[in-house]
Amino acid sequence: MSKNFNPGQYVREDLRDLQPYKPHDYPGVIKLDANENPYPFPREALDNIGALLSEINFHRYPDPMADKLREDIAGYAGVRPGQVLVGNGSDEIIFYLAQAFGSGNRVVIASPTFSMYRIHSRIAGAEPVEVPREEDFSINPRLIKTAVKASGAGLVMLCSPNNPTGNAEPLDVIEEILAGTNAVVVVDQAYLEFGGDDCVPLLSRYPNLVILRTFSKAFGLAGLRVGYMLAGEAIINELLRIKQPYNLNAFSQAAASTALKYLPEFQKQWKMILRQRDCIMEEMTQIPGVTVYPSDANYILFQTAVDAGLVHSRLLEKGVLVRKLGQELPGHLRVSAGTEDESRAFISAMRSIINEVK
Ligand SMILES: *Cc1c(COP(=O)(O)O)cnc(C)c1O
């Protein structure tokens, strides 16, 4: 073997400029950058999950279809278990959707939005076709339909409430797109528990609809990687051809089912999170030079008159981490609603930074 062995030479040419996903780690900061649930897991639910350790047969493979969890999700979402497919985070399901319906074709994406749609499209060898949202970040259904027709795309990626902009689409906009195209239309509702219209009522009428959801945000299970999709059986059957047999581990399956049993506890947390979001929103509108966008989710998109990169690093110096948006929305920042203390710390840091640098 040559000393200059280069495995890259065997990698598909169009993948060679992809960059590994490397989130920075800032230990000890107030984390308001990833839209996670800031509250600890309800005590009793945690004890219940702890008890799973002695109940699960770790030496056996998990249930490949996660039937118990599917039933529980179906009950929670108001669908039939056969309309549910679970994944190792909804990221895995986005990967499957791009492989199944995007590969060798085009994927229409309403941008700016969650960057994984573009990344998984590229991994699948699909060409992302980005259709810009309106000034207020709403989706223009006519533009989406035209783009699908012109590109021949088999897959459309919408997000509502949209990450990172925070706005949700009314059902009639989603419906106009579903009715006006034969492509598979995905509506990512990762933040549905915080706001926006539930697309489930459209499922029975539109066999081309896929709804994506997750336990990572509202249910505080980001670390256990549980996402799911809701769709008609025809779409699910196509994805089952490529699904990894044991994609969701036994522990995460059981933990997600347990979380659903404590729904009222989580609902209390959601109320507190929304209250914090509204407080942050109100305080921010009073800081000079700060523009905030309305939000139907647990985070807020904002702009500052001073450089966003500078605000981001000054916040970090003060121990608060927010998200600095990259190429999808340059000059913008996104902050997640935290606990009351965290949110207050963010606001007070913002105030002093804006005072210092103006
Ligand atoms: C966070 C997020 C996800 C990722 O969810 P996982 O289930 O943790 O993979 C999916 N979609 C959007 C829009 C998100 O913001």
Coordinates of C-alpha atoms and ligand atoms in Angstrom, one line a residue:
M1 CA 0.0 0.0 0.0
S2 CA 1.2 3.5 -0.8
K3 CA 2.2 5.8 2.0
N4 CA 0.0 8.4 0.3
F5 CA -3.1 6.3 0.6
N6 CA -6.1 8.5 0.0
P7 CA -9.5 7.1 0.7
G8 CA -11.0 10.3 -0.5
Q9 CA -10.4 9.2 -4.1
Y10 CA -13.2 6.6 -3.8
V11 CA -15.7 9.1 -2.4
R12 CA -18.4 10.4 -4.8
E13 CA -17.1 13.5 -6.3
D14 CA -20.1 15.7 -5.4
L15 CA -19.6 14.8 -1.6
R16 CA -16.0 15.9 -1.4
D17 CA -16.7 19.5 -0.3
L18 CA -19.1 18.5 2.5
Q19 CA -17.9 19.6 5.9
P20 CA -18.3 17.5 9.0
Y21 CA -20.9 18.8 11.5
K22 CA -18.9 20.0 14.4
P23 CA -20.8 21.9 17.0
H24 CA -18.6 23.9 19.4
D25 CA -18.6 22.9 23.0
Y26 CA -18.6 25.7 25.6
P27 CA -18.8 24.1 29.0
G28 CA -20.6 26.0 31.7
V29 CA -22.4 28.5 29.6
I30 CA -26.2 29.1 29.5
K31 CA -27.2 27.1 26.4
L32 CA -29.8 29.0 24.4
D33 CA -28.5 27.9 21.0
A34 CA -30.3 24.6 20.2
N35 CA -34.0 25.1 21.1
E36 CA -33.8 22.4 23.7
N37 CA -36.3 22.1 26.6
P38 CA -34.4 23.9 29.4
Y39 CA -36.2 22.2 32.3
P40 CA -35.0 19.0 33.9
F41 CA -37.0 15.9 33.1
P42 CA -40.0 15.5 35.5
R43 CA -38.7 13.6 38.6
E44 CA -41.2 10.8 38.4
A45 CA -40.7 10.3 34.7
L46 CA -36.9 10.1 35.3
D47 CA -37.3 7.5 38.0
N48 CA -39.5 5.5 35.7
I49 CA -36.9 5.7 32.9
G50 CA -34.2 4.6 35.4
A51 CA -36.3 1.6 36.3
L52 CA -36.2 0.6 32.6
L53 CA -32.5 -0.3 33.0
S54 CA -33.4 -3.5 34.9
E55 CA -36.4 -4.4 32.6
I56 CA -34.9 -4.2 29.2
N57 CA -33.1 -7.2 27.7
F58 CA -30.0 -5.4 26.6
H59 CA -28.6 -8.6 25.0
R60 CA -31.4 -8.8 22.5
Y61 CA -32.0 -6.6 19.5
P62 CA -34.7 -4.1 19.9
D63 CA -38.1 -4.3 18.2
P64 CA -37.3 -3.2 14.7
M65 CA -40.6 -1.4 14.2
A66 CA -40.9 -0.1 17.8
D67 CA -44.5 -1.2 17.9
K68 CA -45.2 -0.2 21.5
L69 CA -43.8 3.3 20.9
R70 CA -45.7 3.6 17.6
E71 CA -49.0 2.8 19.3
D72 CA -48.2 5.4 22.0
I73 CA -47.3 8.0 19.4
A74 CA -50.4 7.2 17.4
G75 CA -52.5 7.8 20.5
Y76 CA -50.7 11.1 21.2
A77 CA -50.9 12.4 17.6
G78 CA -54.3 11.1 16.8
V79 CA -53.4 8.8 13.9
R80 CA -53.3 5.0 13.4
P81 CA -50.1 3.1 14.4
G82 CA -49.6 2.1 10.8
Q83 CA -49.2 5.8 9.9
V84 CA -46.2 6.1 12.3
L85 CA -42.5 5.5 11.5
V86 CA -39.9 6.2 14.2
G87 CA -36.3 7.2 13.6
N88 CA -33.0 7.8 15.4
G89 CA -34.0 11.5 15.7
S90 CA -36.0 13.0 12.9
D91 CA -32.6 13.7 11.3
E92 CA -32.5 10.0 10.4
I93 CA -35.9 10.2 8.8
I94 CA -34.9 13.3 6.8
F95 CA -32.0 11.1 5.6
Y96 CA -34.4 8.3 4.6
L97 CA -36.8 10.7 2.8
A98 CA -34.0 12.2 0.8
Q99 CA -32.6 8.8 -0.1
A100 CA -36.0 7.4 -1.1
F101 CA -37.6 10.4 -2.9
G102 CA -34.7 12.7 -3.7
S103 CA -31.9 10.6 -5.0
G104 CA -30.8 11.5 -8.5
N105 CA -33.5 14.1 -8.6
R106 CA -34.2 17.5 -7.1
V107 CA -35.6 18.5 -3.7
V108 CA -37.5 21.7 -3.4
I109 CA -36.8 23.5 -0.1
A110 CA -38.6 26.6 1.3
S111 CA -35.6 28.7 2.5
P112 CA -34.2 30.0 4.8
T113 CA -34.9 26.9 6.9
F114 CA -33.3 24.0 8.8
S115 CA -30.0 23.2 7.1
M116 CA -30.3 19.4 7.3
Y117 CA -32.7 19.4 4.4
R118 CA -30.0 20.7 2.1
I119 CA -27.3 18.5 3.6
H120 CA -29.3 15.2 3.4
S121 CA -30.4 16.1 -0.2
R122 CA -26.7 16.5 -1.2
I123 CA -25.8 13.2 0.5
A124 CA -28.5 11.5 -1.4
G125 CA -27.2 12.9 -4.7
A126 CA -30.2 15.2 -5.0
E127 CA -29.9 18.7 -6.1
P128 CA -31.5 21.1 -3.6
V129 CA -33.7 23.7 -5.2
E130 CA -34.1 26.6 -2.8
V131 CA -37.3 28.6 -3.1
P132 CA -37.0 31.8 -1.1
R133 CA -39.7 32.6 1.4
E134 CA -41.4 36.0 1.4
E135 CA -40.0 39.0 3.3
D136 CA -41.9 37.9 6.5
F137 CA -40.6 34.4 5.9
S138 CA -44.0 33.0 5.0
I139 CA -44.2 30.5 2.1
N140 CA -45.6 31.5 -1.2
P141 CA -47.4 28.3 -2.3
R142 CA -47.5 29.4 -6.0
L143 CA -43.7 29.6 -6.0
I144 CA -43.4 26.2 -4.5
K145 CA -45.7 24.6 -7.0
T146 CA -44.0 26.3 -9.9
A147 CA -40.6 25.1 -8.7
V148 CA -41.8 21.5 -8.4
K149 CA -43.2 21.6 -11.9
A150 CA -40.1 23.2 -13.4
S151 CA -37.6 21.0 -11.6
G152 CA -39.6 17.7 -11.7
A153 CA -38.7 17.3 -8.0
G154 CA -40.1 14.3 -6.1
L155 CA -39.7 15.8 -2.7
V156 CA -40.6 19.1 -1.1
M157 CA -39.3 20.2 2.4
L158 CA -41.4 22.6 4.4
C159 CA -41.0 23.5 8.1
S160 CA -43.7 24.9 10.3
P161 CA -43.1 26.5 12.7
N162 CA -40.0 27.2 10.7
N163 CA -36.5 26.9 12.2
P164 CA -34.8 29.4 12.4
T165 CA -37.4 32.1 11.5
G166 CA -40.1 31.0 14.0
N167 CA -43.2 31.6 11.9
A168 CA -45.8 28.9 11.2
E169 CA -47.8 28.4 8.0
P170 CA -51.6 28.3 8.0
L171 CA -53.1 25.0 7.0
D172 CA -54.6 26.4 3.8
V173 CA -51.1 27.2 2.5
I174 CA -49.9 23.7 3.2
E175 CA -53.1 22.3 1.6
E176 CA -52.7 24.4 -1.5
I177 CA -49.2 22.9 -2.0
L178 CA -50.4 19.3 -1.2
A179 CA -53.2 19.6 -3.7
G180 CA -51.2 21.3 -6.4
T181 CA -48.4 18.8 -6.7
N182 CA -47.7 15.1 -7.0
A183 CA -44.5 15.3 -5.1
V184 CA -44.0 14.0 -1.6
V185 CA -44.5 17.0 0.7
V186 CA -42.8 17.0 4.1
V187 CA -43.9 19.4 6.8
D188 CA -41.4 19.3 9.6
Q189 CA -43.4 20.1 12.8
A190 CA -40.5 19.7 15.3
Y191 CA -41.9 22.6 17.3
L192 CA -45.7 21.9 17.0
E193 CA -46.1 21.6 20.8
F194 CA -45.2 25.3 21.0
G195 CA -47.4 26.6 18.2
G196 CA -48.6 26.5 14.7
D197 CA -51.4 24.4 13.1
D198 CA -51.3 20.6 13.4
C199 CA -51.2 19.1 9.9
V200 CA -52.7 15.7 11.0
P201 CA -56.2 16.6 9.8
L202 CA -54.7 16.8 6.3
L203 CA -53.3 13.2 6.4
S204 CA -56.6 11.4 5.5
R205 CA -57.0 13.6 2.3
Y206 CA -53.4 13.8 1.0
P207 CA -51.5 10.6 0.5
N208 CA -48.4 12.7 -0.5
L209 CA -48.1 14.3 3.0
V210 CA -45.4 13.5 5.5
I211 CA -45.4 15.1 8.9
L212 CA -42.1 15.1 10.9
R213 CA -42.0 15.4 14.6
T214 CA -39.5 14.7 17.4
F215 CA -39.1 14.1 21.1
S216 CA -35.9 16.3 21.1
K217 CA -37.5 19.7 21.7
A218 CA -40.8 19.8 23.6
F219 CA -40.2 16.4 25.4
G220 CA -36.6 17.2 26.4
L221 CA -35.2 13.9 25.0
A222 CA -32.6 15.4 22.5
G223 CA -29.9 13.1 24.1
L224 CA -31.9 9.9 23.4
R225 CA -32.5 10.6 19.7
V226 CA -36.2 9.9 19.0
G227 CA -38.0 11.3 16.0
Y228 CA -41.0 10.1 14.1
M229 CA -43.0 10.7 11.0
L230 CA -46.7 10.5 10.3
A231 CA -47.8 9.5 6.7
G232 CA -50.0 7.3 4.7
E233 CA -49.0 3.6 4.5
A234 CA -47.9 3.9 0.9
I235 CA -45.1 6.3 1.8
I236 CA -44.2 4.4 4.9
N237 CA -43.8 1.2 2.9
E238 CA -41.4 2.8 0.5
L239 CA -39.2 4.0 3.5
L240 CA -39.3 0.5 5.1
R241 CA -37.3 -0.7 2.1
I242 CA -34.3 1.4 3.2
K243 CA -34.8 1.7 6.9
Q244 CA -32.0 0.3 9.0
P245 CA -33.5 -2.7 10.8
Y246 CA -32.7 -1.7 14.3
N247 CA -32.5 2.1 13.9
L248 CA -34.0 3.0 17.3
N249 CA -32.4 1.3 20.4
A250 CA -34.5 -0.4 23.0
F251 CA -33.8 2.1 25.7
S252 CA -34.8 5.1 23.7
Q253 CA -38.0 3.4 22.5
A254 CA -39.0 2.7 26.1
A255 CA -37.9 6.2 27.4
A256 CA -40.0 7.9 24.7
S257 CA -43.1 5.9 25.6
T258 CA -42.5 6.8 29.3
A259 CA -42.3 10.5 28.4
L260 CA -45.7 10.4 26.8
K261 CA -47.2 9.0 30.0
Y262 CA -46.2 12.2 31.7
L263 CA -47.7 14.5 29.1
P264 CA -49.4 16.8 31.7
E265 CA -46.0 17.4 33.3
F266 CA -44.5 18.4 30.0
Q267 CA -47.5 20.6 29.2
K268 CA -46.7 22.6 32.3
Q269 CA -43.2 23.0 31.1
W270 CA -44.4 24.2 27.6
K271 CA -46.5 26.9 29.3
M272 CA -43.5 28.1 31.2
I273 CA -41.3 28.1 28.1
L274 CA -43.9 30.1 26.1
R275 CA -44.1 32.6 28.9
Q276 CA -40.4 33.0 28.9
R277 CA -40.4 33.4 25.1
D278 CA -43.0 36.2 25.4
C279 CA -41.0 37.9 28.1
I280 CA -37.8 37.8 26.1
M281 CA -39.7 39.1 23.1
E282 CA -41.1 42.0 25.0
E283 CA -37.8 42.9 26.6
M284 CA -36.0 42.7 23.3
T285 CA -38.3 45.1 21.5
Q286 CA -37.2 47.7 24.1
I287 CA -33.5 47.3 23.4
P288 CA -32.4 50.0 20.9
G289 CA -31.3 48.7 17.5
V290 CA -32.7 45.2 18.0
T291 CA -35.3 43.8 15.6
V292 CA -37.2 40.7 16.7
Y293 CA -39.4 38.5 14.5
P294 CA -42.7 37.0 15.7
S295 CA -42.5 33.4 16.9
D296 CA -44.8 30.4 17.1
A297 CA -42.0 28.3 18.6
N298 CA -39.7 28.2 21.6
Y299 CA -37.1 30.4 20.1
I300 CA -36.8 33.9 18.6
L301 CA -35.0 35.2 15.6
F302 CA -33.5 38.6 15.9
Q303 CA -31.2 41.1 14.3
T304 CA -29.0 43.8 15.8
A305 CA -27.8 47.1 14.4
V306 CA -24.3 46.2 15.5
D307 CA -22.5 43.2 14.0
A308 CA -24.2 39.9 14.8
G309 CA -20.8 38.1 15.1
L310 CA -19.8 40.7 17.7
V311 CA -23.0 40.3 19.7
H312 CA -22.6 36.5 19.6
S313 CA -19.1 36.6 21.0
R314 CA -19.8 39.2 23.6
L315 CA -22.8 37.2 24.8
L316 CA -20.5 34.2 25.1
E317 CA -18.0 36.2 27.1
K318 CA -20.9 36.9 29.5
G319 CA -21.7 33.2 29.6
V320 CA -24.7 33.0 27.2
L321 CA -24.6 30.9 24.1
V322 CA -27.1 31.8 21.2
R323 CA -27.1 30.6 17.6
K324 CA -25.3 32.6 15.0
L325 CA -26.9 31.8 11.7
G326 CA -24.6 31.0 8.8
Q327 CA -25.1 31.3 5.1
E328 CA -28.8 30.7 5.3
L329 CA -29.5 33.9 7.1
P330 CA -26.3 36.0 7.6
G331 CA -26.4 38.8 10.2
H332 CA -29.2 37.1 12.2
L333 CA -29.1 35.4 15.6
R334 CA -31.5 33.0 17.3
V335 CA -32.1 32.6 21.0
S336 CA -34.1 29.8 22.6
A337 CA -36.4 30.4 25.5
G338 CA -34.7 29.2 28.7
T339 CA -35.8 29.0 32.3
E340 CA -36.7 32.2 33.9
D341 CA -33.2 32.7 35.3
E342 CA -31.5 31.9 32.0
S343 CA -33.8 34.2 30.0
R344 CA -33.2 37.0 32.4
A345 CA -29.4 36.5 32.2
F346 CA -29.7 36.7 28.4
I347 CA -31.7 39.9 28.5
S348 CA -29.4 41.6 30.9
A349 CA -26.3 40.5 28.9
M350 CA -28.0 41.9 25.7
R351 CA -28.8 45.2 27.3
S352 CA -25.2 45.8 28.5
I353 CA -23.7 44.7 25.2
I354 CA -25.9 47.0 23.2
N355 CA -25.0 49.8 25.7
E356 CA -21.3 49.1 25.5
V357 CA -20.9 48.9 21.7
K358 CA -23.2 51.6 20.4
Ligands
LIG1 C1 -34.1 20.2 16.0 C2 -34.8 19.9 14.7 C3 -34.9 18.7 14.2 C4 -34.1 17.6 14.7 O1 -34.7 16.7 15.5 P1 -34.0 15.4 16.0 O2 -35.2 14.6 16.2 O3 -33.3 15.7 17.2 O4 -33.1 14.8 14.9 C5 -35.7 18.5 13.1 N1 -36.2 19.5 12.4 C6 -36.1 20.8 12.9 C7 -36.7 21.9 12.2 C8 -35.4 21.0 14.1 O5 -35.2 22.3 14.5

